[in-house]
Coordinates of C-alpha atoms and ligand atoms in Angstrom, one line a residue:
M1 CA -34.5 9.9 20.2
R2 CA -35.3 7.1 23.1
K3 CA -36.7 8.6 26.2
P4 CA -35.0 8.2 28.9
V5 CA -36.4 6.0 31.6
V6 CA -36.1 3.6 34.8
L7 CA -36.8 -0.1 34.0
V8 CA -39.4 -2.3 36.7
T9 CA -40.2 -5.7 36.8
G10 CA -42.3 -7.6 38.7
A11 CA -44.0 -4.2 39.1
A12 CA -47.0 -5.8 40.1
G13 CA -45.1 -7.9 43.1
E14 CA -45.0 -7.1 46.5
I15 CA -41.8 -4.8 45.9
G16 CA -42.9 -3.7 42.5
H17 CA -45.6 -2.2 43.8
A18 CA -44.1 0.0 46.8
L19 CA -40.8 1.0 44.6
I20 CA -43.3 2.4 41.5
Y21 CA -44.9 4.0 44.6
Q22 CA -42.1 5.5 45.9
L23 CA -40.2 6.4 42.6
A24 CA -43.2 8.4 41.2
S25 CA -43.7 10.0 44.5
E26 CA -40.1 11.5 43.8
D27 CA -41.0 12.3 39.9
Q28 CA -37.4 12.2 39.4
S29 CA -37.6 9.7 35.7
A30 CA -40.2 7.5 34.1
I31 CA -41.3 4.6 35.0
V32 CA -41.5 1.3 32.0
T33 CA -42.8 -1.4 33.9
V34 CA -42.9 -5.6 32.9
D35 CA -45.7 -8.1 34.9
L36 CA -47.4 -11.2 33.9
K37 CA -49.8 -9.9 35.3
P38 CA -51.2 -5.9 34.3
L39 CA -51.0 -2.9 37.0
D40 CA -53.8 -2.1 38.8
K41 CA -55.1 0.8 37.9
Q42 CA -53.7 3.2 41.0
L43 CA -49.9 2.6 40.0
E44 CA -50.5 1.9 36.3
R45 CA -51.5 5.9 36.4
R46 CA -48.0 6.3 37.6
V47 CA -45.9 5.1 35.2
M48 CA -45.0 5.9 31.5
R49 CA -45.7 2.6 30.9
A50 CA -46.5 -0.9 31.8
F51 CA -45.7 -3.2 29.6
T52 CA -47.3 -7.3 30.2
G53 CA -45.1 -10.2 29.9
S54 CA -43.0 -12.3 30.6
I55 CA -39.6 -11.9 31.0
L56 CA -38.7 -14.6 29.0
D57 CA -40.2 -13.5 26.0
K58 CA -37.0 -11.6 24.4
S59 CA -38.9 -10.0 21.6
L60 CA -40.9 -7.7 24.1
L61 CA -37.1 -7.2 25.7
E62 CA -36.0 -5.8 22.1
N63 CA -39.0 -3.5 21.8
I64 CA -39.1 -2.0 24.7
L65 CA -34.9 -1.1 24.1
A66 CA -35.3 0.1 20.4
E67 CA -38.7 2.7 22.4
F68 CA -36.8 3.5 25.7
A69 CA -33.3 4.2 26.7
V70 CA -32.4 2.2 29.9
D71 CA -30.4 4.1 33.2
Q72 CA -31.6 1.6 35.9
V73 CA -32.8 -1.7 36.0
F74 CA -35.2 -2.7 39.3
H75 CA -35.5 -6.3 37.7
L76 CA -38.3 -7.6 41.2
A77 CA -39.7 -11.0 39.1
A78 CA -39.2 -14.3 40.2
L79 CA -41.0 -17.1 41.8
L80 CA -40.8 -17.2 45.4
S81 CA -39.1 -20.2 47.7
T82 CA -42.2 -22.2 48.5
R83 CA -43.6 -21.5 45.1
A84 CA -40.6 -22.9 43.5
E85 CA -40.0 -26.2 45.2
F86 CA -43.8 -26.9 43.3
T87 CA -42.0 -26.4 40.1
P88 CA -38.5 -26.0 40.2
V89 CA -37.2 -26.4 36.8
T90 CA -39.8 -23.5 35.9
A91 CA -38.8 -21.5 38.9
H92 CA -35.1 -21.5 37.5
Q93 CA -35.9 -20.8 33.5
V94 CA -37.5 -17.0 35.8
N95 CA -35.2 -16.8 38.4
V96 CA -32.0 -17.6 36.3
E97 CA -32.6 -17.0 32.5
G98 CA -35.3 -14.2 33.7
T99 CA -32.4 -12.3 35.1
L100 CA -29.3 -13.3 32.3
N101 CA -32.4 -12.4 29.8
L102 CA -32.2 -9.2 31.7
L103 CA -28.5 -9.1 32.1
E104 CA -27.8 -9.0 28.3
F105 CA -30.7 -6.1 28.2
A106 CA -28.6 -4.0 30.5
Q107 CA -26.0 -4.5 28.9
A108 CA -26.8 -3.9 25.1
Q109 CA -28.4 -0.8 26.8
G110 CA -25.3 0.6 27.6
R111 CA -23.5 -0.6 24.6
S112 CA -26.3 1.5 22.6
H113 CA -26.1 4.5 24.7
G114 CA -22.9 4.4 25.9
R115 CA -23.4 4.8 29.7
Q116 CA -23.9 2.4 32.7
V117 CA -27.0 0.7 33.1
L118 CA -27.4 0.4 36.9
F119 CA -29.2 -3.5 37.7
F120 CA -30.5 -3.8 40.4
Y121 CA -30.4 -7.3 41.9
P122 CA -33.4 -8.6 44.6
S123 CA -31.1 -11.6 46.6
S124 CA -32.3 -13.3 49.7
I125 CA -31.3 -14.3 53.1
A126 CA -32.7 -17.8 50.5
A127 CA -29.4 -17.9 49.8
Y128 CA -27.6 -19.1 52.9
G129 CA -28.3 -22.7 54.1
V130 CA -27.8 -22.5 58.1
D131 CA -27.6 -25.6 59.8
P132 CA -30.1 -25.3 62.4
D133 CA -28.5 -27.1 65.4
A134 CA -25.6 -24.9 64.7
D135 CA -27.3 -21.3 65.0
D136 CA -27.0 -19.7 68.0
G137 CA -28.3 -16.5 66.5
T138 CA -24.5 -14.9 65.8
P139 CA -25.6 -12.4 62.7
I140 CA -23.6 -14.3 60.1
R141 CA -21.4 -12.8 57.5
E142 CA -22.6 -12.4 53.2
N143 CA -19.5 -14.7 52.8
E144 CA -21.0 -17.5 55.1
A145 CA -22.6 -20.5 55.3
T146 CA -24.0 -20.2 51.2
R147 CA -25.8 -22.9 50.8
P148 CA -29.2 -22.7 49.8
I149 CA -31.1 -25.7 50.2
T150 CA -34.4 -25.0 48.0
M151 CA -34.2 -24.0 44.4
Y152 CA -35.2 -20.1 44.4
G153 CA -32.2 -19.6 47.2
C154 CA -29.5 -22.0 44.5
N155 CA -31.3 -19.6 41.3
K156 CA -30.2 -16.3 43.8
L157 CA -26.6 -17.4 45.0
Y158 CA -26.3 -17.7 40.6
C159 CA -27.5 -14.8 40.0
E160 CA -25.8 -13.2 42.7
H161 CA -22.2 -14.4 40.7
L162 CA -24.1 -13.8 36.9
G163 CA -24.1 -10.0 38.0
R164 CA -20.9 -10.1 39.4
Y165 CA -20.3 -11.5 35.7
Y166 CA -21.7 -9.0 34.4
A167 CA -20.2 -6.4 36.2
R168 CA -16.7 -7.2 35.9
F169 CA -15.7 -10.0 33.7
Y170 CA -18.4 -10.0 30.4
K171 CA -16.6 -11.3 27.7
Q172 CA -13.3 -11.0 28.5
L173 CA -11.8 -12.3 26.0
D174 CA -12.8 -9.9 23.4
A175 CA -10.1 -8.0 22.2
E176 CA -12.0 -4.3 22.9
Q177 CA -12.7 -4.9 26.6
P178 CA -16.9 -4.5 26.5
S179 CA -17.4 -5.3 31.2
G180 CA -18.0 -2.7 32.9
R181 CA -21.4 -0.7 31.0
V182 CA -23.8 -2.9 33.7
D183 CA -23.5 -1.5 37.5
F184 CA -24.8 -4.4 40.3
R185 CA -26.1 -3.9 43.0
A186 CA -27.7 -6.6 45.4
I187 CA -28.8 -7.2 48.4
R188 CA -30.0 -10.3 50.4
F189 CA -33.5 -9.8 51.1
P190 CA -34.8 -10.9 54.9
G191 CA -38.9 -11.2 55.2
L192 CA -40.0 -8.3 54.3
I193 CA -44.0 -7.3 55.1
S194 CA -45.8 -5.0 53.7
A195 CA -49.3 -3.4 55.0
F196 CA -50.7 -2.7 51.0
T197 CA -50.3 -6.4 49.9
V198 CA -50.4 -9.5 49.8
P199 CA -48.0 -11.7 50.1
S200 CA -47.6 -14.3 47.8
G201 CA -45.7 -17.9 47.9
G202 CA -42.9 -17.4 50.3
T203 CA -42.0 -19.1 52.9
S204 CA -41.2 -15.8 54.6
D205 CA -44.6 -15.1 54.2
Y206 CA -46.0 -16.6 58.1
A207 CA -45.2 -13.2 59.6
S208 CA -47.6 -11.0 56.9
E209 CA -50.2 -13.5 57.4
M210 CA -50.5 -14.3 60.2
I211 CA -51.4 -10.2 60.0
H212 CA -53.2 -10.1 57.6
A213 CA -55.4 -12.7 58.5
A214 CA -56.3 -11.4 62.1
S215 CA -57.2 -8.0 60.7
Q216 CA -60.0 -9.4 58.3
S217 CA -60.8 -12.0 61.7
E218 CA -59.5 -15.3 60.0
P219 CA -57.9 -17.5 61.5
Y220 CA -54.9 -18.5 61.3
S221 CA -53.0 -21.5 61.3
C222 CA -49.1 -20.8 61.7
F223 CA -46.7 -23.4 59.6
V224 CA -43.2 -22.9 61.7
R225 CA -43.2 -23.3 65.3
P226 CA -43.9 -20.6 67.7
D227 CA -39.6 -20.7 68.1
T228 CA -38.0 -20.0 64.3
R229 CA -36.7 -16.8 64.3
I230 CA -35.4 -15.1 61.0
P231 CA -35.2 -11.5 60.2
F232 CA -37.6 -9.5 59.4
M233 CA -37.5 -5.9 57.9
A234 CA -41.1 -3.6 57.1
M235 CA -41.8 -2.8 52.9
P236 CA -40.8 1.2 53.7
D237 CA -37.4 0.4 55.1
A238 CA -37.0 -2.3 51.8
V239 CA -38.1 0.5 49.6
A240 CA -35.3 3.0 51.1
A241 CA -32.5 0.0 51.1
I242 CA -33.2 0.1 47.4
L243 CA -32.6 3.0 46.3
E244 CA -29.5 4.7 48.3
L245 CA -27.9 1.1 47.5
A246 CA -28.8 2.6 43.9
R247 CA -27.4 6.0 44.7
A248 CA -24.7 5.3 46.4
P249 CA -21.3 6.5 44.5
H250 CA -19.8 3.2 43.1
E251 CA -16.1 4.1 44.9
N252 CA -18.0 3.9 48.3
L253 CA -19.1 -0.1 47.8
S254 CA -16.9 -2.5 48.8
Q255 CA -19.3 -5.1 47.9
L256 CA -21.4 -6.4 45.4
V257 CA -24.3 -7.8 47.9
Y258 CA -25.1 -6.9 51.1
N259 CA -27.2 -7.6 54.0
I260 CA -29.4 -5.9 55.5
S261 CA -31.9 -6.4 58.2
A262 CA -34.5 -4.0 60.9
F263 CA -35.4 -7.2 63.3
N264 CA -36.0 -10.7 64.4
P265 CA -38.8 -11.8 66.7
S266 CA -39.6 -15.4 66.8
A267 CA -43.4 -16.4 64.9
Q268 CA -44.9 -16.2 68.8
A269 CA -43.6 -12.7 69.7
I270 CA -45.6 -11.8 66.3
R271 CA -48.7 -13.4 67.5
Q272 CA -48.8 -11.6 70.9
L273 CA -48.3 -8.5 68.7
V274 CA -51.4 -9.6 66.9
L275 CA -52.9 -10.6 69.2
H276 CA -52.1 -6.9 71.2
A277 CA -53.2 -5.5 68.0
F278 CA -56.5 -7.7 67.6
P279 CA -57.3 -9.2 70.8
G280 CA -60.0 -11.3 69.3
A281 CA -57.5 -12.8 66.7
E282 CA -57.4 -16.7 66.1
I283 CA -53.7 -18.1 65.6
S284 CA -52.4 -21.1 65.6
F285 CA -49.1 -23.5 65.3
K286 CA -49.6 -26.2 63.0
P287 CA -45.6 -26.8 61.7
D288 CA -45.3 -27.9 58.3
H289 CA -42.3 -29.9 58.9
K290 CA -41.4 -29.5 55.4
R291 CA -41.4 -25.8 54.9
Q292 CA -40.3 -25.4 59.1
A293 CA -37.1 -27.3 57.6
I294 CA -36.5 -24.5 54.6
V295 CA -37.8 -22.1 57.3
D296 CA -34.2 -23.6 59.3
S297 CA -32.4 -23.3 56.8
W298 CA -32.2 -19.5 57.2
P299 CA -29.7 -18.0 59.7
Q300 CA -31.9 -16.0 62.8
A301 CA -29.6 -13.3 62.4
V302 CA -27.7 -11.5 59.6
D303 CA -24.3 -9.0 59.9
D304 CA -25.1 -6.4 57.9
S305 CA -22.7 -3.7 59.2
A306 CA -21.0 -3.4 54.9
A307 CA -25.0 -2.4 54.3
R308 CA -24.7 0.6 57.2
A309 CA -21.3 1.7 56.7
D310 CA -21.1 1.7 52.9
W311 CA -24.5 3.2 52.1
G312 CA -25.9 4.6 55.5
L313 CA -28.5 1.8 55.8
N314 CA -30.4 2.5 58.5
P315 CA -33.9 1.5 58.7
K316 CA -36.5 3.5 60.4
Y317 CA -38.9 0.8 61.6
D318 CA -38.6 -1.5 64.3
L319 CA -40.4 -4.3 65.8
S320 CA -42.4 -2.0 67.9
R321 CA -42.5 1.4 65.6
A322 CA -43.5 -1.9 62.2
F323 CA -46.3 -2.8 64.3
N324 CA -47.8 0.5 65.6
D325 CA -47.1 3.1 63.2
Y326 CA -47.4 1.1 60.1
L327 CA -48.4 -2.4 59.6
I328 CA -51.7 -2.3 62.2
P329 CA -53.2 1.0 61.3
H330 CA -53.0 0.5 57.0
I331 CA -53.7 -2.9 57.4
S332 CA -57.1 -2.4 59.5
K333 CA -58.3 0.7 58.0
R334 CA -57.4 -0.9 53.9
Y335 CA -59.7 -3.5 55.1
E336 CA -62.6 -1.8 56.8
S337 CA -62.8 0.5 54.1
G338 CA -63.8 -3.5 52.8
Ligands
AKB401 C1 -39.3 -16.2 50.5 O1 -39.7 -15.9 51.2 O2 -39.1 -17.2 49.1 C2 -38.6 -14.6 50.1 C3 -37.7 -14.4 50.3 C4 -37.3 -14.4 52.6 O3 -36.9 -14.0 49.8 N1 -39.6 -13.7 50.7

């Protein structure tokens, strides 16, 4: 019979890396991964099988379907906002057609093993498109200002709707009602900051880039204005939120897509914290007006009350603790050891 497993796509990415460490530490389920890049050795020894390949490769997904009974899909593979702007058609193919492939895979898994398949989808604050002149910092709800201005944001918003279709309306004209096999749940992530991985291709990456540069005594020119403010979260809290939502009783959930956030400092405030930790750091501001316009279209604050009420969102790291207890100690150690 097929082995019951959890599937993680984008496993070599920032969220994937942190999620696999957490899942492996709990030792509750065998992990199968898919990523374009091979996993590093530390990660690979924590999973049952690591497939190096594309989520666009339907034969790869068929092979996984044949060998494994997947009960949970954490679909993290994506082209992030900045990178997606340089190759919007490729971004659509990876972010949308890739997600459609995984939803079809989850539907086929549910049909074959007869159980619901949990499908976790990482949406983003990029699904919003606020008017910067009207954004006074009032936290916005999930159903407000969903007018994204990036291909990545369009992809994320559309895939939220795709997930709702698979969960509630899939092939609704069929004689036998096949919907309901996919239990789709999504989080609109803020900017995420990890101590253990370096960001790649995001427009919220200025916070991570600033910290990682300072810890290597490299000068950093920040591409947003000092007063720029968006929601952020430390990676351990992001992984905790994924698992809290994934494990919440379905009847507790009032919606499929949730905002989350932990802190929303200005870029200047981040610089001050970094300078406090690395007094010699050279951090300047040289706004890239095109990337600035993308960040300005994202809300300064989001209302995450639904996540707190429905499934107990409760970030452990506020801004100060994120820097003092997580980022600075681990990043310093990472670069001290070379
Ligand atoms: C990005 O900057 O593209 C991502 C995001 C905010 O979803 N980190």
